[in-house]
Amino acid sequence: MQVKTAVLDRIRSGDWPPGGRLPSETQLAQDFGCSRLTVHRAIRELAHDGVVERRRRAGTRVAQADGVALEIHIRRITQEISQRGFAYSYDLLNRTQKIAPAYIAKFFDIPPTQKMLHVQCRHRAGERVFQLEDRWINLDAIPQAMDQGFEHESPGLWMLDHVPFSRMNHDISACIATAATARHLQVETGTAVLQLKRQAEWNGRAITCATLFHPADLYSLHPESRSL
């Protein structure tokens, strides 16, 4: 897992761009201070995830797609708020271990009676609520999350620092705040809000899903497109 994470970091940073060739497994083993077998397994799993392509006698290259890709850079919400000139603060609203709704259990592909970690919290920009975070965490995949109280740091920020992911899906939509959502966002019921659903996987396994709500007048996304 450490080798996979290190390789993914090098790919995301652009050190090994799409189509670029990775060093040999022997060289990677020397660089990472581990056995060649460990590197072989890590590269094999990355190939299974579609991150790299392995070809006999041609080596291993970063997977390359045709067309144009739309990228959403996941910035730390503390940075997002500070760059807007506001002071950041955080409130933990709820942290419970409980059985998830059926549609959540289906996404994680777990038995309907299995308990998960559910965390609700909010991030403030000055006096206003900037984001309501409603997150489910797969404890089978991330058991260390049970040791986190999340009183002072949100699960989203904690996961960025401690949990690797190989795939992330986003679904962005506009909606009207329900009474419960409006209460947490401290806006009027029926206010227009931006809803961002974010689902993360590691090694083909769902590890977390979150629904993030923002007052429409406070938040905007800035995706970038690049040729692949």
XYZ file of C-alpha atoms in Angstrom, residues 13-221:
209
model
C 2.409 15.420 -9.234
C 3.302 15.056 -12.906
C 6.700 13.452 -12.309
C 5.438 10.522 -14.373
C 2.970 12.026 -16.898
C 0.364 10.096 -18.940
C 2.182 7.900 -21.401
C 5.426 8.236 -19.471
C 7.455 5.167 -18.661
C 8.002 4.142 -15.036
C 11.427 3.017 -13.802
C 12.028 -0.719 -13.742
C 10.731 -2.768 -10.820
C 14.325 -3.336 -9.749
C 14.982 0.414 -9.692
C 11.738 1.119 -7.830
C 12.603 -1.513 -5.227
C 15.918 0.240 -4.631
C 14.252 3.668 -4.488
C 11.592 2.539 -2.010
C 13.872 0.266 0.020
C 11.718 -2.829 -0.358
C 11.742 -6.135 -2.220
C 11.128 -6.412 -5.955
C 8.200 -8.735 -5.171
C 6.514 -5.948 -3.191
C 6.947 -3.529 -6.097
C 5.673 -6.145 -8.557
C 2.489 -6.622 -6.537
C 1.924 -2.864 -6.188
C 2.356 -2.279 -9.934
C 0.116 -5.232 -10.722
C -2.680 -3.759 -8.578
C -2.225 -0.318 -10.137
C -2.534 -1.934 -13.557
C -5.752 -3.616 -12.389
C -7.058 -0.188 -11.310
C -6.268 1.224 -14.756
C -3.639 3.632 -13.428
C -0.737 2.098 -15.375
C -0.344 -0.185 -18.371
C 2.068 -3.131 -18.392
C 3.406 -4.558 -21.629
C 5.976 -7.301 -22.100
C 9.334 -5.937 -23.212
C 7.887 -2.415 -23.289
C 7.834 -1.844 -19.546
C 5.186 -0.074 -17.485
C 3.706 3.261 -18.523
C 1.202 5.650 -16.963
C -2.202 5.010 -18.531
C -3.161 7.506 -21.206
C -6.659 8.299 -22.410
C -7.799 9.968 -25.612
C -9.728 13.219 -25.672
C -10.100 15.903 -23.035
C -10.241 15.308 -19.294
C -12.012 17.556 -16.827
C -10.165 17.748 -13.537
C -11.486 18.912 -10.174
C -8.664 19.690 -7.808
C -9.562 18.803 -4.250
C -8.285 21.689 -2.189
C -8.313 21.682 1.579
C -11.400 23.528 2.723
C -9.292 25.490 5.194
C -7.288 26.816 2.236
C -10.437 27.491 0.226
C -11.869 29.636 2.997
C -8.652 31.466 3.891
C -8.072 32.389 0.240
C -11.464 34.082 0.274
C -10.299 36.246 3.162
C -12.338 34.587 5.928
C -11.351 33.041 9.224
C -11.957 29.274 9.310
C -13.749 27.446 12.124
C -15.266 23.997 12.515
C -18.259 22.435 14.318
C -18.834 18.723 14.904
C -22.587 18.110 14.803
C -22.877 14.343 15.082
C -20.644 11.263 15.147
C -22.301 7.870 15.401
C -21.714 4.265 14.413
C -24.936 2.930 12.955
C -26.602 0.935 10.191
C -26.614 2.918 6.966
C -29.647 3.495 4.739
C -30.130 0.889 2.024
C -28.781 3.078 -0.797
C -25.574 3.745 1.173
C -25.091 0.032 1.966
C -25.607 -0.759 -1.726
C -22.891 1.703 -2.762
C -20.420 0.202 -0.301
C -21.521 -3.338 -1.219
C -21.940 -4.335 2.421
C -24.620 -6.345 4.254
C -27.649 -4.186 5.147
C -27.100 -4.894 8.865
C -23.435 -3.815 8.939
C -22.701 -0.656 10.886
C -20.742 2.271 9.460
C -19.353 5.506 10.839
C -21.570 8.510 10.135
C -20.244 12.017 10.741
C -21.998 15.341 10.257
C -20.043 18.550 10.646
C -19.851 22.043 9.240
C -17.147 24.445 8.169
C -17.495 28.176 8.740
C -16.156 31.137 6.805
C -16.240 33.895 9.358
C -19.741 34.019 10.799
C -21.399 32.072 7.966
C -21.574 28.321 7.395
C -19.554 27.606 4.262
C -20.100 23.844 4.012
C -22.194 21.130 5.645
C -20.382 17.776 5.442
C -22.444 14.586 5.750
C -20.073 11.606 5.487
C -20.240 7.799 5.702
C -17.033 5.831 6.268
C -16.495 2.121 5.616
C -14.929 0.875 8.858
C -13.900 -2.422 7.284
C -11.723 -0.491 4.842
C -10.646 2.278 7.253
C -10.785 0.821 10.795
C -8.473 3.554 12.129
C -11.314 6.041 11.671
C -12.931 4.617 14.825
C -10.046 6.052 16.850
C -10.788 9.554 15.602
C -13.234 11.712 17.529
C -13.343 14.441 14.857
C -13.973 17.063 17.524
C -11.329 19.393 16.105
C -10.820 18.185 12.522
C -13.346 17.034 9.950
C -13.228 13.496 8.557
C -12.701 14.934 5.083
C -9.516 16.747 6.111
C -8.301 13.768 8.142
C -8.776 11.416 5.191
C -6.860 13.704 2.832
C -3.858 13.354 5.134
C -4.104 9.689 6.115
C -6.129 7.647 3.608
C -5.016 6.931 0.009
C -7.538 6.687 -2.813
C -7.251 5.469 -6.386
C -10.541 6.801 -7.735
C -12.951 9.587 -6.846
C -16.352 10.311 -8.384
C -18.237 13.599 -8.204
C -21.857 14.466 -8.815
C -22.699 18.172 -8.722
C -26.197 19.599 -8.660
C -28.274 22.511 -7.421
C -31.084 21.861 -4.985
C -33.361 23.538 -2.481
C -32.415 23.284 1.183
C -34.694 21.064 3.234
C -35.631 22.132 6.745
C -32.851 20.008 8.288
C -30.196 21.142 5.806
C -31.256 24.769 6.141
C -31.022 24.546 9.937
C -27.434 23.289 9.775
C -26.444 25.810 7.095
C -28.243 28.548 9.043
C -30.226 29.695 6.014
C -33.926 29.842 5.224
C -35.712 26.651 4.193
C -35.973 26.646 0.408
C -32.711 28.511 -0.124
C -30.779 27.464 -3.229
C -27.720 25.380 -2.310
C -24.968 23.601 -4.207
C -24.880 19.858 -3.527
C -21.654 17.971 -4.192
C -21.668 14.180 -3.798
C -18.156 12.755 -3.503
C -17.385 9.024 -3.505
C -13.874 7.650 -3.004
C -12.463 4.199 -3.715
C -9.192 2.495 -2.967
C -8.124 -0.526 -4.956
C -11.624 -1.006 -6.336
C -13.238 -0.824 -2.897
C -15.558 1.961 -1.714
C -14.086 3.638 1.356
C -16.197 6.751 1.896
C -19.013 8.819 0.454
C -19.962 12.333 1.421
C -22.670 14.825 0.546
C -21.417 18.390 0.832
C -23.855 21.307 0.911
C -22.899 24.950 0.306
C -24.971 28.150 0.183
C -25.087 28.967 -3.522
C -23.755 32.501 -3.073
C -20.639 31.354 -1.206
C -19.216 28.540 -3.280
C -18.029 27.905 -6.823
C -16.055 25.147 -8.569
